[in-house]
């Protein structure tokens, strides 16, 4: 990005614009990472509840609703704090978090793919024994 990693936004106009762009990218990747993680957790939760009767599912959902709302609030606060820290700190911190977010998304994707393959393999071997 043409940034000096060891300087903050006060080092000049180019550095200031670069850090603003970096902050937007870091906030975007963090939000995307959190959103993908939340979506995956919902899918897993739905799969686990397929065998539970409908009347029991309602009780389970109402118990978890408050915890999920709290987690969403914490997620948005964390994203806001990361953006603030990137804006007020040296550029290296933003680059560090950007690489961490990208690595986290890649790791999540690989784990999900490997889990799906393992599940498919287990189901196939189970059906062979029937």
Tab-separated table of N, CA and C in Angstrom:
chain	number	residue	atom	x	y	z
A	1	UNK	N	0.812	-1.203	0.000
A	1	UNK	CA	0.000	0.000	0.000
A	1	UNK	C	0.856	1.268	0.000
A	2	UNK	N	2.134	1.114	0.041
A	2	UNK	CA	3.007	2.271	0.118
A	2	UNK	C	3.073	2.867	1.511
A	3	UNK	N	2.805	2.048	2.510
A	3	UNK	CA	2.817	2.503	3.897
A	3	UNK	C	4.151	2.219	4.562
A	4	UNK	N	4.520	3.097	5.455
A	4	UNK	CA	5.632	2.804	6.341
A	4	UNK	C	5.032	2.124	7.568
A	5	UNK	N	5.415	0.876	7.813
A	5	UNK	CA	4.792	0.096	8.875
A	5	UNK	C	5.060	0.634	10.273
A	6	UNK	N	6.114	1.417	10.423
A	6	UNK	CA	6.495	1.898	11.746
A	6	UNK	C	6.078	3.345	12.008
A	7	UNK	N	5.179	3.864	11.159
A	7	UNK	CA	4.702	5.228	11.358
A	7	UNK	C	3.185	5.231	11.435
A	8	UNK	N	2.652	6.259	12.117
A	8	UNK	CA	1.197	6.356	12.247
A	8	UNK	C	0.624	7.309	11.208
A	9	UNK	N	-0.639	7.667	11.362
A	9	UNK	CA	-1.335	8.470	10.355
A	9	UNK	C	-0.860	9.922	10.293
A	10	UNK	N	-0.096	10.384	11.275
A	10	UNK	CA	0.351	11.779	11.298
A	10	UNK	C	1.608	12.015	10.475
A	11	UNK	N	2.107	10.999	9.788
A	11	UNK	CA	3.373	11.114	9.065
A	11	UNK	C	3.247	11.749	7.689
A	12	UNK	N	2.054	12.052	7.256
A	12	UNK	CA	1.863	12.682	5.960
A	12	UNK	C	0.545	12.259	5.337
A	13	UNK	N	0.205	12.942	4.254
A	13	UNK	CA	-1.074	12.682	3.610
A	13	UNK	C	-1.153	11.276	3.041
A	14	UNK	N	-0.099	10.804	2.385
A	14	UNK	CA	-0.091	9.454	1.816
A	14	UNK	C	-0.250	8.389	2.887
A	15	UNK	N	0.451	8.568	3.993
A	15	UNK	CA	0.359	7.625	5.105
A	15	UNK	C	-1.056	7.653	5.699
A	16	UNK	N	-1.633	8.839	5.836
A	16	UNK	CA	-2.973	8.972	6.399
A	16	UNK	C	-4.004	8.258	5.530
A	17	UNK	N	-3.944	8.484	4.218
A	17	UNK	CA	-4.887	7.832	3.297
A	17	UNK	C	-4.673	6.325	3.308
A	18	UNK	N	-3.421	5.895	3.324
A	18	UNK	CA	-3.122	4.461	3.361
A	18	UNK	C	-3.662	3.793	4.614
A	19	UNK	N	-3.546	4.453	5.747
A	19	UNK	CA	-4.040	3.881	7.002
A	19	UNK	C	-5.570	3.851	7.011
A	20	UNK	N	-6.211	4.852	6.427
A	20	UNK	CA	-7.676	4.839	6.320
A	20	UNK	C	-8.113	3.637	5.477
A	21	UNK	N	-7.464	3.429	4.343
A	21	UNK	CA	-7.785	2.291	3.477
A	21	UNK	C	-7.515	0.981	4.216
A	22	UNK	N	-6.387	0.905	4.904
A	22	UNK	CA	-6.051	-0.288	5.682
A	22	UNK	C	-7.094	-0.557	6.767
A	23	UNK	N	-7.542	0.504	7.439
A	23	UNK	CA	-8.560	0.351	8.478
A	23	UNK	C	-9.859	-0.207	7.881
A	24	UNK	N	-10.269	0.293	6.738
A	24	UNK	CA	-11.499	-0.190	6.093
A	24	UNK	C	-11.359	-1.656	5.708
A	25	UNK	N	-10.202	-2.032	5.184
A	25	UNK	CA	-9.977	-3.427	4.790
A	25	UNK	C	-9.955	-4.334	6.025
A	26	UNK	N	-9.289	-3.911	7.092
A	26	UNK	CA	-9.224	-4.718	8.320
A	26	UNK	C	-10.623	-4.895	8.903
A	27	UNK	N	-11.393	-3.824	8.986
A	27	UNK	CA	-12.756	-3.908	9.522
A	27	UNK	C	-13.609	-4.812	8.628
A	28	UNK	N	-13.470	-4.685	7.323
A	28	UNK	CA	-14.231	-5.523	6.397
A	28	UNK	C	-13.887	-6.999	6.519
A	29	UNK	N	-12.597	-7.317	6.582
A	29	UNK	CA	-12.212	-8.723	6.694
A	29	UNK	C	-12.594	-9.301	8.055
A	30	UNK	N	-12.521	-8.490	9.111
A	30	UNK	CA	-12.932	-8.957	10.430
A	30	UNK	C	-14.433	-9.230	10.458
A	31	UNK	N	-15.213	-8.324	9.873
A	31	UNK	CA	-16.657	-8.528	9.811
A	31	UNK	C	-16.996	-9.772	8.994
A	32	UNK	N	-16.347	-9.939	7.860
A	32	UNK	CA	-16.587	-11.108	7.008
A	32	UNK	C	-16.219	-12.396	7.740
A	33	UNK	N	-15.097	-12.384	8.427
A	33	UNK	CA	-14.666	-13.559	9.179
A	33	UNK	C	-15.673	-13.909	10.265
A	34	UNK	N	-16.135	-12.922	11.014
A	34	UNK	CA	-17.113	-13.159	12.073
A	34	UNK	C	-18.439	-13.643	11.494
A	35	UNK	N	-18.862	-13.053	10.389
A	35	UNK	CA	-20.118	-13.424	9.753
A	35	UNK	C	-20.076	-14.867	9.249
A	36	UNK	N	-18.970	-15.245	8.612
A	36	UNK	CA	-18.826	-16.617	8.134
A	36	UNK	C	-18.813	-17.612	9.286
A	37	UNK	N	-18.140	-17.258	10.359
A	37	UNK	CA	-18.089	-18.125	11.528
A	37	UNK	C	-19.478	-18.294	12.142
A	38	UNK	N	-20.212	-17.207	12.259
A	38	UNK	CA	-21.569	-17.263	12.809
A	38	UNK	C	-22.483	-18.113	11.924
A	39	UNK	N	-22.355	-17.946	10.632
A	39	UNK	CA	-23.170	-18.721	9.690
A	39	UNK	C	-22.882	-20.214	9.796
A	40	UNK	N	-21.618	-20.553	9.925
A	40	UNK	CA	-21.223	-21.955	10.055
A	40	UNK	C	-21.753	-22.545	11.357
A	41	UNK	N	-21.700	-21.778	12.431
A	41	UNK	CA	-22.216	-22.252	13.712
A	41	UNK	C	-23.723	-22.484	13.655
A	42	UNK	N	-24.455	-21.614	12.948
A	42	UNK	CA	-25.899	-21.802	12.810
A	42	UNK	C	-26.208	-23.092	12.052
A	43	UNK	N	-25.469	-23.335	10.977
A	43	UNK	CA	-25.687	-24.563	10.204
A	43	UNK	C	-25.407	-25.795	11.048
A	44	UNK	N	-24.322	-25.773	11.795
A	44	UNK	CA	-23.991	-26.906	12.654
A	44	UNK	C	-25.049	-27.113	13.733
A	45	UNK	N	-25.546	-26.024	14.290
A	45	UNK	CA	-26.580	-26.117	15.316
A	45	UNK	C	-27.862	-26.708	14.737
A	46	UNK	N	-28.217	-26.300	13.527
A	46	UNK	CA	-29.417	-26.842	12.884
A	46	UNK	C	-29.258	-28.332	12.601
A	47	UNK	N	-28.086	-28.738	12.177
A	47	UNK	CA	-27.845	-30.162	11.920
A	47	UNK	C	-27.967	-30.974	13.209
A	48	UNK	N	-27.474	-30.437	14.295
A	48	UNK	CA	-27.534	-31.149	15.566
A	48	UNK	C	-28.962	-31.261	16.080
A	49	UNK	N	-29.810	-30.305	15.734
A	49	UNK	CA	-31.173	-30.285	16.242
A	49	UNK	C	-32.157	-31.042	15.352
A	50	UNK	N	-31.706	-31.618	14.262
A	50	UNK	CA	-32.611	-32.325	13.357
A	50	UNK	C	-33.310	-33.495	14.041
A	51	UNK	N	-32.637	-34.152	14.961
A	51	UNK	CA	-33.209	-35.317	15.634
A	51	UNK	C	-34.038	-34.961	16.872
A	52	UNK	N	-34.018	-33.698	17.255
A	52	UNK	CA	-34.749	-33.271	18.454
A	52	UNK	C	-36.186	-32.934	18.050
A	53	UNK	N	-37.189	-33.371	18.829
A	53	UNK	CA	-38.581	-33.041	18.523
A	53	UNK	C	-38.808	-31.523	18.506
A	54	UNK	N	-39.811	-31.086	17.745
A	54	UNK	CA	-40.073	-29.655	17.549
A	54	UNK	C	-40.342	-28.918	18.861
A	55	UNK	N	-41.065	-29.540	19.785
A	55	UNK	CA	-41.381	-28.851	21.042
A	55	UNK	C	-40.132	-28.609	21.888
A	56	UNK	N	-39.144	-29.469	21.767
A	56	UNK	CA	-37.897	-29.287	22.516
A	56	UNK	C	-37.012	-28.235	21.851
A	57	UNK	N	-37.106	-28.112	20.531
A	57	UNK	CA	-36.298	-27.117	19.820
A	57	UNK	C	-36.650	-25.703	20.246
A	58	UNK	N	-37.936	-25.441	20.467
A	58	UNK	CA	-38.367	-24.107	20.887
A	58	UNK	C	-37.709	-23.706	22.201
A	59	UNK	N	-37.672	-24.625	23.152
A	59	UNK	CA	-37.053	-24.331	24.453
A	59	UNK	C	-35.560	-24.072	24.288
A	60	UNK	N	-34.909	-24.848	23.451
A	60	UNK	CA	-33.474	-24.684	23.220
A	60	UNK	C	-33.182	-23.326	22.578
A	61	UNK	N	-34.001	-22.942	21.595
A	61	UNK	CA	-33.790	-21.666	20.911
A	61	UNK	C	-33.990	-20.487	21.853
A	62	UNK	N	-35.006	-20.559	22.705
A	62	UNK	CA	-35.253	-19.435	23.609
A	62	UNK	C	-34.134	-19.290	24.644
A	63	UNK	N	-33.531	-20.396	25.046
A	63	UNK	CA	-32.416	-20.335	26.003
A	63	UNK	C	-31.188	-19.697	25.379
A	64	UNK	N	-30.958	-19.971	24.107
A	64	UNK	CA	-29.755	-19.480	23.448
A	64	UNK	C	-29.917	-18.092	22.839
A	65	UNK	N	-31.133	-17.569	22.745
A	65	UNK	CA	-31.362	-16.279	22.089
A	65	UNK	C	-30.632	-15.141	22.791
A	66	UNK	N	-30.679	-15.111	24.112
A	66	UNK	CA	-30.030	-14.025	24.848
A	66	UNK	C	-28.508	-14.092	24.689
A	67	UNK	N	-27.952	-15.278	24.751
A	67	UNK	CA	-26.512	-15.435	24.580
A	67	UNK	C	-26.049	-15.024	23.198
A	68	UNK	N	-26.856	-15.313	22.191
A	68	UNK	CA	-26.502	-14.937	20.825
A	68	UNK	C	-26.548	-13.422	20.647
A	69	UNK	N	-27.528	-12.766	21.258
A	69	UNK	CA	-27.587	-11.303	21.169
A	69	UNK	C	-26.375	-10.660	21.821
A	70	UNK	N	-25.951	-11.191	22.941
A	70	UNK	CA	-24.768	-10.672	23.617
A	70	UNK	C	-23.529	-10.865	22.754
A	71	UNK	N	-23.419	-12.028	22.126
A	71	UNK	CA	-22.259	-12.298	21.272
A	71	UNK	C	-22.224	-11.356	20.070
A	72	UNK	N	-23.379	-11.029	19.498
A	72	UNK	CA	-23.417	-10.087	18.378
A	72	UNK	C	-22.927	-8.709	18.824
A	73	UNK	N	-23.365	-8.278	20.001
A	73	UNK	CA	-22.946	-6.986	20.530
A	73	UNK	C	-21.429	-6.965	20.721
A	74	UNK	N	-20.900	-8.024	21.297
A	74	UNK	CA	-19.452	-8.119	21.526
A	74	UNK	C	-18.712	-8.122	20.188
A	75	UNK	N	-19.249	-8.827	19.195
A	75	UNK	CA	-18.617	-8.888	17.880
A	75	UNK	C	-18.513	-7.493	17.262
A	76	UNK	N	-19.607	-6.738	17.298
A	76	UNK	CA	-19.581	-5.395	16.708
A	76	UNK	C	-18.670	-4.453	17.484
A	77	UNK	N	-18.634	-4.579	18.791
A	77	UNK	CA	-17.731	-3.752	19.588
A	77	UNK	C	-16.272	-4.083	19.270
A	78	UNK	N	-15.979	-5.364	19.088
A	78	UNK	CA	-14.611	-5.766	18.772
A	78	UNK	C	-14.191	-5.215	17.406
A	79	UNK	N	-15.089	-5.269	16.444
A	79	UNK	CA	-14.780	-4.737	15.117
A	79	UNK	C	-14.538	-3.232	15.201
A	80	UNK	N	-15.369	-2.526	15.943
A	80	UNK	CA	-15.193	-1.081	16.126
A	80	UNK	C	-13.851	-0.772	16.795
A	81	UNK	N	-13.518	-1.548	17.827
A	81	UNK	CA	-12.249	-1.327	18.537
A	81	UNK	C	-11.063	-1.590	17.621
A	82	UNK	N	-11.144	-2.646	16.801
A	82	UNK	CA	-10.037	-2.935	15.885
A	82	UNK	C	-9.841	-1.774	14.913
A	83	UNK	N	-10.934	-1.252	14.380
A	83	UNK	CA	-10.840	-0.114	13.465
A	83	UNK	C	-10.223	1.093	14.141
A	84	UNK	N	-10.615	1.350	15.376
A	84	UNK	CA	-10.068	2.480	16.127
A	84	UNK	C	-8.580	2.293	16.390
A	85	UNK	N	-8.194	1.082	16.777
A	85	UNK	CA	-6.779	0.821	17.053
A	85	UNK	C	-5.928	0.930	15.790
A	86	UNK	N	-6.446	0.451	14.662
A	86	UNK	CA	-5.693	0.567	13.407
A	86	UNK	C	-5.516	2.041	13.059
A	87	UNK	N	-6.551	2.838	13.252
A	87	UNK	CA	-6.486	4.255	12.920
A	87	UNK	C	-5.523	5.020	13.820
A	88	UNK	N	-5.402	4.623	15.080
A	88	UNK	CA	-4.582	5.392	16.028
A	88	UNK	C	-3.193	4.810	16.257
A	89	UNK	N	-2.903	3.636	15.743
A	89	UNK	CA	-1.609	2.989	15.981
A	89	UNK	C	-0.732	3.049	14.742
A	90	UNK	N	0.412	2.447	14.855
A	90	UNK	CA	1.327	2.332	13.716
A	90	UNK	C	0.696	1.423	12.659
A	91	UNK	N	1.080	1.577	11.416
A	91	UNK	CA	0.480	0.831	10.305
A	91	UNK	C	0.743	-0.665	10.422
A	92	UNK	N	1.830	-1.050	11.067
A	92	UNK	CA	2.163	-2.466	11.198
A	92	UNK	C	1.088	-3.264	11.919
A	93	UNK	N	0.419	-2.656	12.887
A	93	UNK	CA	-0.644	-3.342	13.608
A	93	UNK	C	-1.794	-3.689	12.666
A	94	UNK	N	-2.159	-2.765	11.798
A	94	UNK	CA	-3.226	-3.020	10.832
A	94	UNK	C	-2.859	-4.127	9.861
A	95	UNK	N	-1.630	-4.125	9.406
A	95	UNK	CA	-1.173	-5.179	8.488
A	95	UNK	C	-1.181	-6.524	9.214
A	96	UNK	N	-0.763	-6.536	10.462
A	96	UNK	CA	-0.769	-7.754	11.263
A	96	UNK	C	-2.187	-8.313	11.384
A	97	UNK	N	-3.159	-7.440	11.724
A	97	UNK	CA	-4.540	-7.896	11.866
A	97	UNK	C	-5.130	-8.315	10.527
A	98	UNK	N	-4.777	-7.635	9.455
A	98	UNK	CA	-5.266	-8.008	8.125
A	98	UNK	C	-4.794	-9.413	7.760
A	99	UNK	N	-3.522	-9.682	7.963
A	99	UNK	CA	-2.982	-11.013	7.662
A	99	UNK	C	-3.627	-12.052	8.576
A	100	UNK	N	-3.826	-11.715	9.839
A	100	UNK	CA	-4.486	-12.628	10.772
A	100	UNK	C	-5.913	-12.938	10.359
A	101	UNK	N	-6.654	-11.935	9.909
A	101	UNK	CA	-8.031	-12.151	9.465
A	101	UNK	C	-8.082	-13.042	8.229
A	102	UNK	N	-7.208	-12.771	7.275
A	102	UNK	CA	-7.170	-13.584	6.061
A	102	UNK	C	-6.778	-15.028	6.383
A	103	UNK	N	-5.805	-15.197	7.269
A	103	UNK	CA	-5.385	-16.539	7.669
A	103	UNK	C	-6.525	-17.265	8.388
A	104	UNK	N	-7.242	-16.550	9.236
A	104	UNK	CA	-8.369	-17.142	9.966
A	104	UNK	C	-9.460	-17.619	9.009
A	105	UNK	N	-9.765	-16.819	7.994
A	105	UNK	CA	-10.778	-17.223	7.019
A	105	UNK	C	-10.320	-18.429	6.208
A	106	UNK	N	-9.052	-18.447	5.819
A	106	UNK	CA	-8.510	-19.577	5.085
A	106	UNK	C	-8.552	-20.837	5.942
A	107	UNK	N	-8.163	-20.720	7.183
A	107	UNK	CA	-8.179	-21.861	8.101
A	107	UNK	C	-9.607	-22.370	8.309
A	108	UNK	N	-10.563	-21.467	8.438
A	108	UNK	CA	-11.960	-21.847	8.605
A	108	UNK	C	-12.459	-22.609	7.369
A	109	UNK	N	-12.096	-22.116	6.192
A	109	UNK	CA	-12.501	-22.766	4.948
A	109	UNK	C	-11.914	-24.170	4.843
A	110	UNK	N	-10.632	-24.301	5.134
A	110	UNK	CA	-9.965	-25.606	5.040
A	110	UNK	C	-10.563	-26.577	6.060
A	111	UNK	N	-10.769	-26.136	7.293
A	111	UNK	CA	-11.363	-26.996	8.319
A	111	UNK	C	-12.766	-27.437	7.930
A	112	UNK	N	-13.545	-26.520	7.366
A	112	UNK	CA	-14.900	-26.850	6.954
A	112	UNK	C	-14.884	-27.891	5.830
A	113	UNK	N	-14.023	-27.699	4.850
A	113	UNK	CA	-13.926	-28.643	3.738
A	113	UNK	C	-13.477	-30.023	4.212
A	114	UNK	N	-12.485	-30.050	5.081
A	114	UNK	CA	-11.999	-31.334	5.591
A	114	UNK	C	-13.071	-32.020	6.440
A	115	UNK	N	-13.812	-31.246	7.220
A	115	UNK	CA	-14.890	-31.808	8.027
A	115	UNK	C	-15.997	-32.390	7.163
A	116	UNK	N	-16.334	-31.688	6.084
A	116	UNK	CA	-17.367	-32.188	5.175
A	116	UNK	C	-16.926	-33.490	4.501
A	117	UNK	N	-15.679	-33.542	4.088
A	117	UNK	CA	-15.158	-34.760	3.456
A	117	UNK	C	-15.162	-35.927	4.440
A	118	UNK	N	-14.755	-35.651	5.671
A	118	UNK	CA	-14.722	-36.695	6.697
A	118	UNK	C	-16.130	-37.201	6.994
A	119	UNK	N	-17.095	-36.287	7.082
A	119	UNK	CA	-18.478	-36.655	7.334
A	119	UNK	C	-19.042	-37.486	6.184
A	120	UNK	N	-18.737	-37.079	4.972
A	120	UNK	CA	-19.198	-37.820	3.796
A	120	UNK	C	-18.611	-39.232	3.785
A	121	UNK	N	-17.339	-39.324	4.111
A	121	UNK	CA	-16.673	-40.625	4.153
A	121	UNK	C	-17.282	-41.519	5.232
A	122	UNK	N	-17.584	-40.944	6.395
A	122	UNK	CA	-18.195	-41.718	7.479
A	122	UNK	C	-19.590	-42.201	7.090
A	123	UNK	N	-20.361	-41.335	6.440
A	123	UNK	CA	-21.696	-41.735	6.007
A	123	UNK	C	-21.645	-42.836	4.963
A	124	UNK	N	-20.671	-42.742	4.042
A	124	UNK	CA	-20.529	-43.779	3.028
A	124	UNK	C	-20.139	-45.121	3.637
A	125	UNK	N	-19.222	-45.081	4.600
A	125	UNK	CA	-18.814	-46.341	5.241
A	125	UNK	C	-19.937	-46.903	6.085
A	126	UNK	N	-20.761	-46.056	6.681
A	126	UNK	CA	-21.904	-46.504	7.460
A	126	UNK	C	-22.936	-47.192	6.572
A	127	UNK	N	-23.168	-46.618	5.382
A	127	UNK	CA	-24.165	-47.181	4.483
A	127	UNK	C	-23.692	-48.515	3.890
A	128	UNK	N	-22.407	-48.741	3.821
A	128	UNK	CA	-21.877	-50.008	3.314
A	128	UNK	C	-22.169	-51.145	4.268
A	129	UNK	N	-22.241	-50.864	5.570
A	129	UNK	CA	-22.460	-51.909	6.556
A	129	UNK	C	-23.926	-52.258	6.740
A	130	UNK	N	-24.810	-51.481	6.164
A	130	UNK	CA	-26.252	-51.761	6.315
A	130	UNK	C	-26.740	-52.794	5.372
